[in-house]
Tab-separated table of C-alpha atoms and ligand atoms in Angstrom:
chain	number	residue	atom	x	y	z
A	1041	UNK	CA	6.230	-0.360	-9.588
A	1042	UNK	CA	7.519	2.923	-7.713
A	1043	UNK	CA	11.684	1.910	-8.292
A	1044	UNK	CA	13.947	5.975	-9.052
A	1045	UNK	CA	15.109	6.131	-13.044
A	1046	UNK	CA	18.615	5.801	-11.648
A	1047	UNK	CA	18.258	2.367	-9.838
A	1048	UNK	CA	16.736	2.193	-12.877
A	1049	UNK	CA	19.260	2.579	-14.681
A	1050	UNK	CA	22.200	0.237	-12.073
A	1051	UNK	CA	19.777	-2.061	-12.792
A	1052	UNK	CA	19.990	-2.048	-16.508
A	1053	UNK	CA	23.660	-1.294	-16.407
A	1054	UNK	CA	23.917	-4.279	-14.778
A	1055	UNK	CA	22.341	-7.399	-16.392
A	1056	UNK	CA	23.370	-5.495	-19.476
A	1057	UNK	CA	27.125	-6.672	-18.667
A	1058	UNK	CA	26.223	-10.614	-17.267
A	1059	UNK	CA	24.994	-11.260	-20.838
A	1060	UNK	CA	28.178	-10.583	-22.339
A	1061	UNK	CA	30.261	-12.187	-20.521
A	1062	UNK	CA	27.636	-15.683	-20.737
A	1063	UNK	CA	27.292	-15.344	-24.210
A	1064	UNK	CA	31.722	-15.196	-24.899
A	1065	UNK	CA	31.607	-18.354	-23.192
A	1066	UNK	CA	29.690	-19.567	-26.108
A	1067	UNK	CA	31.818	-20.957	-29.717
A	1068	UNK	CA	31.630	-17.803	-32.466
A	1069	UNK	CA	28.970	-17.984	-34.243
A	1070	UNK	CA	29.712	-16.178	-37.736
A	1071	UNK	CA	28.800	-17.190	-41.262
A	1072	UNK	CA	25.658	-18.237	-43.589
A	1073	UNK	CA	23.095	-20.521	-42.502
A	1074	UNK	CA	19.472	-21.888	-43.803
A	1075	UNK	CA	16.774	-23.188	-41.492
A	1076	UNK	CA	15.235	-25.698	-42.532
A	1077	UNK	CA	11.302	-25.465	-41.540
A	1078	UNK	CA	8.587	-26.339	-43.554
A	1079	UNK	CA	6.436	-23.095	-44.218
A	1080	UNK	CA	8.803	-21.044	-41.976
A	1081	UNK	CA	8.185	-17.192	-43.662
A	1082	UNK	CA	10.464	-15.060	-41.600
A	1083	UNK	CA	8.713	-11.069	-41.324
A	1084	UNK	CA	11.654	-10.163	-37.635
A	1085	UNK	CA	14.117	-11.740	-35.933
A	1086	UNK	CA	15.562	-11.310	-32.621
A	1087	UNK	CA	18.226	-12.495	-30.643
A	1088	UNK	CA	18.732	-13.472	-27.036
A	1089	UNK	CA	22.260	-13.131	-27.234
A	1090	UNK	CA	21.548	-13.863	-23.141
A	1091	UNK	CA	20.086	-17.469	-24.405
A	1092	UNK	CA	22.035	-17.561	-27.400
A	1093	UNK	CA	17.759	-18.553	-29.389
A	1094	UNK	CA	16.570	-16.243	-32.114
A	1095	UNK	CA	12.942	-15.601	-31.751
A	1096	UNK	CA	11.230	-15.937	-35.449
A	1097	UNK	CA	7.832	-13.714	-36.146
A	1098	UNK	CA	6.641	-16.500	-38.910
A	1099	UNK	CA	4.383	-14.525	-41.022
A	1100	UNK	CA	1.694	-16.452	-42.808
A	1101	UNK	CA	1.137	-19.393	-39.618
A	1102	UNK	CA	0.888	-16.640	-37.009
A	1103	UNK	CA	3.363	-17.653	-34.637
A	1104	UNK	CA	6.624	-18.018	-33.185
A	1105	UNK	CA	10.179	-19.554	-34.385
A	1106	UNK	CA	12.622	-20.202	-31.515
A	1107	UNK	CA	15.906	-21.835	-33.193
A	1108	UNK	CA	18.950	-22.259	-31.447
A	1109	UNK	CA	21.780	-21.314	-33.755
A	1110	UNK	CA	24.337	-23.946	-31.636
A	1111	UNK	CA	22.436	-26.840	-31.236
A	1112	UNK	CA	19.671	-25.803	-35.030
A	1113	UNK	CA	17.424	-27.205	-32.716
A	1114	UNK	CA	13.817	-25.278	-33.251
A	1115	UNK	CA	10.573	-24.730	-31.647
A	1116	UNK	CA	7.874	-23.747	-32.553
A	1117	UNK	CA	4.674	-22.113	-29.909
A	1118	UNK	CA	0.986	-21.239	-31.686
A	1119	UNK	CA	-1.115	-18.697	-29.896
A	1120	UNK	CA	-5.026	-20.258	-29.579
A	1121	UNK	CA	-6.844	-17.578	-32.194
A	1122	UNK	CA	-4.026	-15.959	-33.837
A	1123	UNK	CA	-2.081	-18.670	-35.561
A	1124	UNK	CA	-3.121	-20.140	-38.687
A	1125	UNK	CA	-6.023	-17.617	-38.507
A	1126	UNK	CA	-6.112	-16.366	-42.299
A	1127	UNK	CA	-6.942	-12.684	-41.291
A	1128	UNK	CA	-4.409	-12.535	-38.703
A	1129	UNK	CA	-0.468	-12.642	-39.491
A	1130	UNK	CA	2.793	-12.694	-37.271
A	1131	UNK	CA	5.890	-10.123	-38.072
A	1132	UNK	CA	7.170	-7.817	-35.344
A	1133	UNK	CA	9.320	-9.903	-32.800
A	1134	UNK	CA	11.551	-7.977	-29.784
A	1135	UNK	CA	13.077	-9.953	-26.758
A	1136	UNK	CA	13.163	-8.085	-23.065
A	1137	UNK	CA	17.097	-9.378	-23.249
A	1138	UNK	CA	15.813	-7.920	-19.245
A	1139	UNK	CA	13.164	-10.175	-18.804
A	1140	UNK	CA	12.446	-12.645	-21.233
A	1141	UNK	CA	9.917	-11.672	-21.835
A	1142	UNK	CA	8.949	-11.914	-25.784
A	1143	UNK	CA	6.001	-9.600	-27.816
A	1144	UNK	CA	4.927	-10.589	-30.116
A	1145	UNK	CA	2.786	-7.355	-33.897
A	1146	UNK	CA	0.084	-9.742	-35.017
A	1147	UNK	CA	-1.586	-7.744	-37.806
A	1148	UNK	CA	-4.105	-8.514	-41.069
A	1149	UNK	CA	-2.948	-10.325	-44.707
A	1150	UNK	CA	-3.876	-7.288	-47.060
A	1151	UNK	CA	-2.873	-3.512	-44.830
A	1152	UNK	CA	0.938	-4.284	-46.861
A	1153	UNK	CA	-0.393	-5.381	-49.868
A	1154	UNK	CA	-3.255	-2.713	-49.991
A	1155	UNK	CA	-0.880	0.105	-48.430
A	1156	UNK	CA	-3.297	0.995	-45.686
A	1157	UNK	CA	-6.474	0.929	-47.644
A	1158	UNK	CA	-7.512	-2.173	-45.494
A	1159	UNK	CA	-7.186	-2.302	-42.198
A	1160	UNK	CA	-9.879	-3.474	-40.934
A	1161	UNK	CA	-9.735	-6.540	-37.471
A	1162	UNK	CA	-8.838	-6.732	-34.684
A	1163	UNK	CA	-4.388	-6.416	-34.304
A	1164	UNK	CA	-3.017	-8.078	-31.009
A	1165	UNK	CA	-0.132	-7.050	-28.671
A	1166	UNK	CA	1.286	-9.941	-27.076
A	1167	UNK	CA	3.024	-11.265	-24.038
A	1168	UNK	CA	5.119	-14.559	-23.990
A	1169	UNK	CA	6.952	-15.360	-21.481
A	1170	UNK	CA	9.943	-16.828	-22.405
A	1171	UNK	CA	11.623	-19.322	-19.272
A	1172	UNK	CA	7.818	-20.402	-18.491
A	1173	UNK	CA	7.222	-21.047	-21.956
A	1174	UNK	CA	3.387	-19.292	-21.648
A	1175	UNK	CA	1.459	-16.423	-23.135
A	1176	UNK	CA	0.857	-13.783	-20.378
A	1177	UNK	CA	-1.490	-11.597	-21.867
A	1178	UNK	CA	-2.704	-10.363	-25.651
A	1179	UNK	CA	-4.144	-6.229	-26.095
A	1180	UNK	CA	-6.001	-5.705	-28.551
A	1181	UNK	CA	-4.718	-3.021	-31.024
A	1182	UNK	CA	-7.981	-2.875	-32.387
A	1183	UNK	CA	-9.735	-1.386	-29.127
A	1184	UNK	CA	-6.539	0.613	-28.894
A	1185	UNK	CA	-6.673	2.707	-31.856
A	1186	UNK	CA	-10.390	2.156	-32.892
A	1187	UNK	CA	-10.058	0.761	-36.016
A	1188	UNK	CA	-8.417	4.314	-37.054
A	1189	UNK	CA	-4.448	3.415	-37.609
A	1190	UNK	CA	-2.505	0.613	-37.802
A	1191	UNK	CA	0.244	-1.742	-40.461
A	1192	UNK	CA	1.737	-2.470	-36.329
A	1193	UNK	CA	4.687	-4.103	-37.333
A	1194	UNK	CA	7.535	-3.820	-35.056
A	1195	UNK	CA	8.018	-3.149	-31.265
A	1196	UNK	CA	11.057	-2.050	-28.707
A	1197	UNK	CA	11.049	-2.674	-25.343
A	1198	UNK	CA	12.388	0.944	-22.375
A	1199	UNK	CA	14.106	-0.199	-19.420
A	1200	UNK	CA	11.178	-0.187	-16.993
A	1201	UNK	CA	9.820	-2.635	-19.679
A	1202	UNK	CA	7.172	-0.338	-21.288
A	1203	UNK	CA	6.203	-1.504	-25.100
A	1204	UNK	CA	6.192	0.360	-28.388
A	1205	UNK	CA	4.416	-0.601	-30.497
A	1206	UNK	CA	4.801	1.188	-34.247
A	1207	UNK	CA	2.195	0.980	-37.043
A	1208	UNK	CA	3.323	2.342	-40.274
A	1209	UNK	CA	-0.532	3.084	-41.211
A	1210	UNK	CA	-0.319	6.128	-41.155
A	1211	UNK	CA	2.858	6.337	-38.877
A	1212	UNK	CA	2.405	5.907	-34.607
A	1213	UNK	CA	3.720	4.734	-31.513
A	1214	UNK	CA	2.073	2.932	-29.166
A	1215	UNK	CA	3.352	2.410	-25.257
A	1216	UNK	CA	2.024	-0.005	-23.417
A	1217	UNK	CA	3.111	-1.119	-19.760
A	1218	UNK	CA	5.595	-3.971	-19.214
A	1219	UNK	CA	1.574	-5.636	-16.939
A	1220	UNK	CA	-0.442	-5.043	-20.656
A	1221	UNK	CA	-3.368	-2.658	-18.593
A	1222	UNK	CA	-2.328	0.671	-19.392
A	1223	UNK	CA	-2.391	1.169	-23.323
A	1224	UNK	CA	-1.368	4.667	-24.620
A	1225	UNK	CA	-2.060	6.206	-28.329
A	1226	UNK	CA	1.953	8.022	-27.397
A	1227	UNK	CA	2.991	9.545	-30.985
A	1228	UNK	CA	0.414	10.169	-33.435
A	1229	UNK	CA	0.599	12.084	-36.770
A	1230	UNK	CA	-1.415	15.177	-36.993
A	1231	UNK	CA	-4.147	13.797	-39.836
A	1232	UNK	CA	-4.867	10.079	-39.662
A	1233	UNK	CA	-4.952	8.689	-42.292
A	1234	UNK	CA	-4.524	5.349	-42.651
A	1235	UNK	CA	-2.648	5.037	-46.536
A	1236	UNK	CA	0.263	8.040	-45.175
A	1237	UNK	CA	2.730	5.559	-45.447
A	1238	UNK	CA	4.994	6.481	-41.882
A	1239	UNK	CA	7.374	4.736	-39.489
A	1240	UNK	CA	8.330	1.422	-40.562
A	1241	UNK	CA	11.005	1.118	-37.396
A	1242	UNK	CA	11.931	1.546	-34.100
A	1243	UNK	CA	14.962	1.042	-31.779
A	1244	UNK	CA	15.504	1.616	-28.751
A	1245	UNK	CA	18.811	2.833	-26.953
A	1246	UNK	CA	18.576	3.674	-23.225
A	1247	UNK	CA	14.897	5.288	-22.208
A	1248	UNK	CA	15.834	6.600	-26.085
A	1249	UNK	CA	13.555	5.487	-28.974
A	1250	UNK	CA	14.710	5.378	-32.584
A	1251	UNK	CA	12.210	5.466	-35.626
A	1252	UNK	CA	12.624	5.331	-38.803
A	1253	UNK	CA	10.696	5.280	-42.337
A	1254	UNK	CA	8.496	8.486	-42.235
A	1255	UNK	CA	8.181	10.732	-45.368
A	1256	UNK	CA	10.739	12.996	-44.060
A	1257	UNK	CA	13.226	10.755	-44.777
A	1258	UNK	CA	14.996	11.924	-41.553
A	1259	UNK	CA	16.086	9.197	-38.453
A	1260	UNK	CA	13.585	10.479	-35.267
A	1261	UNK	CA	14.323	9.643	-31.483
A	1262	UNK	CA	11.861	10.276	-28.643
A	1263	UNK	CA	12.105	10.686	-25.201
A	1264	UNK	CA	10.273	7.224	-23.640
A	1265	UNK	CA	9.965	8.891	-20.550
A	1266	UNK	CA	7.502	12.029	-22.222
A	1267	UNK	CA	3.658	11.667	-21.553
A	1268	UNK	CA	3.492	12.310	-25.616
A	1269	UNK	CA	5.735	11.252	-28.115
A	1270	UNK	CA	7.553	13.875	-29.881
A	1271	UNK	CA	10.327	13.169	-32.705
A	1272	UNK	CA	13.259	15.630	-32.607
A	1273	UNK	CA	15.389	14.439	-35.558
A	1274	UNK	CA	18.364	13.647	-35.222
A	1275	UNK	CA	21.095	15.469	-38.495
A	1276	UNK	CA	22.730	12.316	-40.423
A	1277	UNK	CA	25.964	13.336	-42.806
A	1278	UNK	CA	26.950	11.396	-45.162
A	1279	UNK	CA	24.682	11.556	-48.095
A	1280	UNK	CA	21.978	9.289	-48.218
A	1281	UNK	CA	18.916	9.603	-49.890
A	1282	UNK	CA	15.963	8.318	-47.860
A	1283	UNK	CA	14.717	4.379	-49.320
A	1284	UNK	CA	12.135	2.613	-48.533
A	1285	UNK	CA	12.469	0.749	-45.503
A	1286	UNK	CA	11.135	-2.756	-43.726
A	1287	UNK	CA	13.100	-2.844	-39.856
A	1288	UNK	CA	15.530	-1.054	-37.586
A	1289	UNK	CA	18.427	-2.643	-35.142
A	1290	UNK	CA	21.258	-1.893	-33.254
A	1291	UNK	CA	23.273	-4.819	-33.051
A	1292	UNK	CA	24.483	-5.721	-29.875
A	1293	UNK	CA	28.211	-6.444	-30.419
A	1294	UNK	CA	28.607	-2.740	-31.190
A	1295	UNK	CA	26.961	-1.628	-28.339
A	1296	UNK	CA	24.164	0.711	-29.823
A	1297	UNK	CA	26.459	2.997	-31.430
A	1298	UNK	CA	25.517	1.539	-35.251
A	1299	UNK	CA	21.701	1.366	-36.344
A	1300	UNK	CA	21.419	-0.916	-39.800
A	1301	UNK	CA	18.235	-0.143	-41.614
A	1302	UNK	CA	16.119	-2.539	-43.726
A	1303	UNK	CA	15.601	-0.683	-47.332
A	1304	UNK	CA	14.086	-3.310	-49.097
A	1305	UNK	CA	15.263	-1.703	-52.826
A	1306	UNK	CA	18.843	-1.492	-52.171
A	1307	UNK	CA	19.741	-3.421	-48.778
A	1308	UNK	CA	21.313	-2.582	-45.213
A	1309	UNK	CA	22.107	0.864	-44.033
A	1310	UNK	CA	24.520	1.462	-41.770
A	1311	UNK	CA	24.867	4.716	-39.629
A	1312	UNK	CA	26.734	4.897	-37.184
A	1313	UNK	CA	26.557	7.290	-34.010
A	1314	UNK	CA	29.260	8.536	-31.624
A	1315	UNK	CA	27.051	10.841	-29.208
A	1316	UNK	CA	25.002	9.081	-28.524
A	1317	UNK	CA	22.115	9.324	-31.188
A	1318	UNK	CA	22.400	12.904	-31.391
A	1319	UNK	CA	23.996	12.722	-34.381
A	1320	UNK	CA	24.716	9.973	-36.872
A	1321	UNK	CA	26.417	9.599	-39.689
A	1322	UNK	CA	25.254	7.546	-42.958
A	1323	UNK	CA	28.262	4.515	-43.722
A	1324	UNK	CA	27.025	3.298	-47.060
A	1325	UNK	CA	24.293	0.418	-47.839
A	1326	UNK	CA	25.865	-3.861	-47.651
A	1327	UNK	CA	24.033	-4.142	-51.110
A	1328	UNK	CA	21.326	-7.622	-51.550
A	1329	UNK	CA	22.953	-10.136	-52.399
A	1330	UNK	CA	23.759	-10.811	-56.052
A	1331	UNK	CA	21.901	-14.629	-55.857
A	1332	UNK	CA	18.806	-13.224	-54.309
A	1333	UNK	CA	15.847	-15.659	-55.348
A	1334	UNK	CA	13.504	-13.706	-57.738
A	1335	UNK	CA	10.294	-13.366	-55.284
A	1336	UNK	CA	12.800	-11.768	-51.860
A	1337	UNK	CA	12.333	-8.625	-50.127
A	1338	UNK	CA	14.993	-7.479	-47.281
A	1339	UNK	CA	12.803	-7.183	-44.643
A	1340	UNK	CA	15.206	-7.209	-41.500
A	1341	UNK	CA	19.022	-6.441	-39.681
A	1342	UNK	CA	19.692	-8.756	-37.471
A	1343	UNK	CA	22.183	-10.038	-34.589
A	1344	UNK	CA	22.742	-13.884	-34.487
A	1345	UNK	CA	25.502	-15.010	-32.594
A	1346	UNK	CA	28.657	-13.416	-33.551
A	1347	UNK	CA	27.507	-12.267	-37.122
A	1348	UNK	CA	24.933	-9.283	-38.844
A	1349	UNK	CA	22.441	-11.536	-41.292
A	1350	UNK	CA	19.427	-9.747	-42.926
A	1351	UNK	CA	16.209	-11.519	-43.086
A	1352	UNK	CA	13.654	-11.677	-46.500
A	1353	UNK	CA	10.557	-12.412	-47.318
A	1354	UNK	CA	9.128	-14.241	-49.690
A	1355	UNK	CA	6.117	-12.473	-50.583
A	1356	UNK	CA	6.806	-14.554	-54.209
A	1357	UNK	CA	5.916	-17.136	-53.200
A	1358	UNK	CA	2.093	-18.003	-53.852
A	1359	UNK	CA	0.453	-19.596	-51.176
A	1360	UNK	CA	-0.988	-22.965	-50.777
A	1361	UNK	CA	-4.688	-21.190	-49.716
A	1362	UNK	CA	-4.463	-18.793	-51.547
A	1363	UNK	CA	-3.079	-14.792	-51.236
A	1364	UNK	CA	-1.891	-13.804	-47.405
A	1365	UNK	CA	-1.234	-18.069	-46.492
A	1366	UNK	CA	1.871	-19.623	-47.039
A	1367	UNK	CA	3.391	-21.018	-50.046
A	1368	UNK	CA	5.355	-23.713	-50.126
A	1369	UNK	CA	9.042	-22.901	-49.101
A	1370	UNK	CA	11.244	-25.328	-46.502
A	1371	UNK	CA	14.664	-23.410	-46.999
A	1372	UNK	CA	14.851	-20.343	-45.365
A	1373	UNK	CA	18.601	-18.712	-45.800
A	1374	UNK	CA	20.644	-16.094	-42.957
A	1375	UNK	CA	22.564	-14.470	-45.308
A	1376	UNK	CA	25.742	-12.855	-42.745
A	1377	UNK	CA	26.980	-9.705	-43.749
A	1378	UNK	CA	29.318	-9.436	-40.528
A	1379	UNK	CA	32.291	-8.378	-42.620
A	1380	UNK	CA	30.371	-5.966	-44.576
A	1381	UNK	CA	28.908	-4.014	-42.251
A	1382	UNK	CA	32.623	-4.129	-40.763
A	1383	UNK	CA	34.149	-2.829	-43.517
A	1384	UNK	CA	31.272	0.327	-43.717
A	1385	UNK	CA	32.508	0.989	-40.446
A	1386	UNK	CA	35.453	0.623	-40.681
A	1387	UNK	CA	35.816	3.394	-43.788
A	1388	UNK	CA	37.339	7.091	-42.721
A	1389	UNK	CA	34.868	9.392	-41.726
A	1390	UNK	CA	35.427	12.036	-43.898
A	1391	UNK	CA	35.322	9.208	-47.216
A	1392	UNK	CA	31.517	9.439	-47.762
A	1393	UNK	CA	31.528	13.782	-47.427
A	1394	UNK	CA	33.523	12.974	-50.731
A	1395	UNK	CA	31.954	10.778	-53.007
A	1396	UNK	CA	29.949	13.292	-55.329
A	1397	UNK	CA	26.024	13.156	-55.865
A	1398	UNK	CA	25.473	10.843	-58.849
A	1399	UNK	CA	27.040	8.152	-56.328
A	1400	UNK	CA	23.482	8.408	-54.153
A	1401	UNK	CA	21.307	5.368	-54.107
A	1402	UNK	CA	17.511	8.055	-56.502
A	1403	UNK	CA	14.741	6.390	-55.206
A	1404	UNK	CA	12.859	8.836	-53.359
A	1405	UNK	CA	11.380	8.638	-56.770
A	1406	UNK	CA	10.367	5.494	-56.434
A	1407	UNK	CA	8.753	6.162	-53.041
A	1408	UNK	CA	6.865	9.663	-54.010
A	1409	UNK	CA	5.655	7.207	-57.324
A	1410	UNK	CA	4.235	5.443	-54.269
A	1411	UNK	CA	2.238	7.673	-52.662
A	1412	UNK	CA	0.458	8.903	-56.105
A	1413	UNK	CA	-0.140	4.928	-56.974
A	1414	UNK	CA	-1.673	4.379	-54.243
A	1415	UNK	CA	-3.896	7.476	-54.373
A	1416	UNK	CA	-5.253	6.881	-57.330
A	1417	UNK	CA	-6.860	2.896	-56.744
A	1418	UNK	CA	-9.552	1.845	-55.109
A	1419	UNK	CA	-9.569	0.335	-52.140
A	1420	UNK	CA	-11.692	-3.141	-54.385
A	1421	UNK	CA	-9.132	-4.565	-56.498
A	1422	UNK	CA	-7.291	-5.661	-53.914
A	1423	UNK	CA	-5.376	-8.976	-55.823
A	1424	UNK	CA	-4.472	-5.846	-57.966
A	1425	UNK	CA	-3.089	-4.527	-56.667
A	1426	UNK	CA	-0.863	-6.686	-54.711
A	1427	UNK	CA	0.738	-8.425	-57.994
A	1428	UNK	CA	1.480	-4.384	-59.161
A	1429	UNK	CA	3.165	-3.648	-56.055
A	1430	UNK	CA	4.731	-6.508	-56.184
A	1431	UNK	CA	6.121	-6.657	-59.199
A	1432	UNK	CA	6.511	-2.638	-58.565
A	1433	UNK	CA	9.332	-4.189	-56.152
A	1434	UNK	CA	11.065	-6.186	-58.522
A	1435	UNK	CA	11.362	-4.134	-60.935
A	1436	UNK	CA	12.963	-0.925	-59.430
A	1437	UNK	CA	15.224	-3.725	-57.151
A	1438	UNK	CA	17.103	-4.814	-60.655
A	1439	UNK	CA	17.334	-1.226	-62.024
A	1440	UNK	CA	18.669	-0.015	-58.515
A	1441	UNK	CA	21.110	-3.025	-58.675
A	1442	UNK	CA	24.685	-1.214	-59.920
A	1443	UNK	CA	23.921	1.544	-57.824
A	1444	UNK	CA	23.530	-0.173	-54.737
A	1445	UNK	CA	26.578	-1.935	-55.328
A	1446	UNK	CA	28.647	1.182	-56.090
A	1447	UNK	CA	28.302	2.546	-53.116
A	1448	UNK	CA	29.856	-0.363	-51.053
A	1449	UNK	CA	32.428	-0.750	-53.736
B	1675	LIG	C1	3.410	-23.687	-40.674
B	1675	LIG	O1	2.168	-24.773	-40.293
B	1675	LIG	C2	2.138	-25.127	-40.625
B	1675	LIG	C3	0.317	-26.410	-40.770
B	1675	LIG	O2	0.004	-25.534	-41.653
B	1675	LIG	C4	2.934	-26.566	-40.406
B	1675	LIG	O3	2.441	-27.649	-41.294
B	1675	LIG	C5	4.329	-26.438	-40.357
B	1675	LIG	O4	4.464	-26.935	-40.152
B	1675	LIG	C6	4.354	-24.228	-39.906
B	1675	LIG	N1	5.432	-24.399	-39.877
B	1675	LIG	C7	6.038	-24.011	-39.610
B	1675	LIG	C8	7.443	-23.237	-39.164
B	1675	LIG	O5	5.613	-23.684	-37.771
B	1676	LIG	C1	-11.225	-5.783	-30.718
B	1676	LIG	O1	-11.105	-4.528	-30.119
B	1676	LIG	C2	-11.625	-4.923	-30.646
B	1676	LIG	C3	-12.245	-2.160	-31.071
B	1676	LIG	O2	-13.314	-2.508	-30.069
B	1676	LIG	C4	-13.589	-4.761	-30.960
B	1676	LIG	O3	-14.742	-4.450	-32.170
B	1676	LIG	C5	-13.155	-5.886	-30.699
B	1676	LIG	O4	-14.287	-7.078	-30.229
B	1676	LIG	C6	-11.942	-7.257	-29.116
B	1676	LIG	N1	-12.180	-8.407	-30.157
B	1676	LIG	C7	-12.301	-9.305	-29.501
B	1676	LIG	C8	-11.785	-10.792	-29.067
B	1676	LIG	O5	-11.970	-8.771	-27.865
B	1677	LIG	C1	5.798	-25.629	-54.317
B	1677	LIG	O1	4.761	-24.645	-55.807
B	1677	LIG	C2	5.228	-24.334	-56.935
B	1677	LIG	C3	4.332	-22.669	-57.873
B	1677	LIG	O2	4.062	-22.446	-56.446
B	1677	LIG	C4	6.105	-25.626	-57.200
B	1677	LIG	O3	6.901	-25.435	-58.645
B	1677	LIG	C5	6.839	-26.379	-56.491
B	1677	LIG	O4	6.462	-27.276	-57.583
B	1677	LIG	C6	6.464	-26.733	-55.073
B	1677	LIG	N1	7.316	-27.584	-54.972
B	1677	LIG	C7	7.348	-28.915	-54.028
B	1677	LIG	C8	8.556	-28.442	-52.853
B	1677	LIG	O5	6.079	-28.944	-53.043
B	1678	LIG	C1	-6.605	10.317	-47.227
B	1678	LIG	O1	-4.362	10.434	-47.935
B	1678	LIG	C2	-5.130	10.245	-49.586
B	1678	LIG	C3	-3.958	10.055	-50.343
B	1678	LIG	O2	-3.048	9.882	-49.545
B	1678	LIG	C4	-6.461	10.822	-49.627
B	1678	LIG	O3	-5.224	10.556	-51.218
B	1678	LIG	C5	-7.346	10.553	-48.976
B	1678	LIG	O4	-7.999	11.486	-49.617
B	1678	LIG	C6	-6.657	11.134	-47.790
B	1678	LIG	N1	-7.880	10.458	-47.002
B	1678	LIG	C7	-8.574	11.120	-46.026
B	1678	LIG	C8	-9.931	11.468	-45.483
B	1678	LIG	O5	-8.501	12.215	-46.139
């Protein structure tokens, strides 16, 4: 493709202007909802505001769920060799609104429970054409990483349709050309050690890519047009302490000015930028719901229709086929946090500055405890490791509940 940059920008602007008018023709959609599908187990999701469909990465079945919130219709797309393969999960999913292309990342079931110690096996980026309803290609990410890094868990697009896949063990970015033929390890840390957990979430704004989850606790920005990814730190004002994170998301309704970060321990953190992400302000955190299922872990924020939702993974469910398989759950609630996000955004700009130090969410010590725990353990006892990781997560949540609530009060 030999479009000039300005032609691409014009094309992108034209395409994004169109869907907004389409979506405004649909009835407003907001409020809590529940999808009733046996073993759905969402890990990540993305909403196509052009077609009104929600694309869901179904973790344990390693398949794609397509939900229409307006009609409640549900469709499952399975990928031969990946879906129902006990050695693969499906997490990150992202739709390129411009093309209708859906990208999904298939990862191994043991890398997160072992904190990156076990990254063996094939990993895939799958490209699915939602209009033609067919798989277009799949890219073997174990080949491009030479099996040295993994934890692939999310994907996003630049305006030319190139894909960027974020890996967390350690924090990496892999660029894949639109046709899937060119795969470039695009950003790698100085030392490749899969037990050093890094970036967990990415979100693109035009040619910029925001990335979060590095142990530095900083929000990073990359210029996707560069040959190699070079992280720049986006200065963030407001009392924000780094807490372990998962997916990040720029809801369409805020026109890329608001970044939501899923912090598993505390809730959805809200950041706002009024200068195109040259700088950002931390506005506060929407806490986890009070009636949270004890096995639920916050994994991603997503816009569905006009609402903003928290997505939970149910890591506490015991797999019917053993560890790393689906449990028996059928009801998957999506919790609407739109009003809470709006309230945080409406707060006076200087409000955050006035907050006292003790209102900060103290989760950094947990994070570093996690690191220490990882280096102490051996790679063998995966089951024990999973359990201790899981229960530590629970304890952490109840300890920090009040602080998270105070933050939004
Ligand atoms: C997951 O797979 C099981 C079969 O193993 C099937 O019964 C179930 O309907 C699937 N669920 C979804 C949401 O795809
Ligand atoms: C994926 O790549 C790895 C590493 O090069 C290789 O060992 C494996 O066989 C490939 N998988 C498939 C199905 O081609
Ligand atoms: C699901 O499994 C749990 C144990 O993991 C069990 O307590 C519960 O009764 C099961 N529910 C159904 C509907 O089978
Ligand atoms: C990788 O990092 C861990 C700490 O996270 C350390 O214990 C281990 O020795 C490192 N491995 C290598 C090969 O440097």
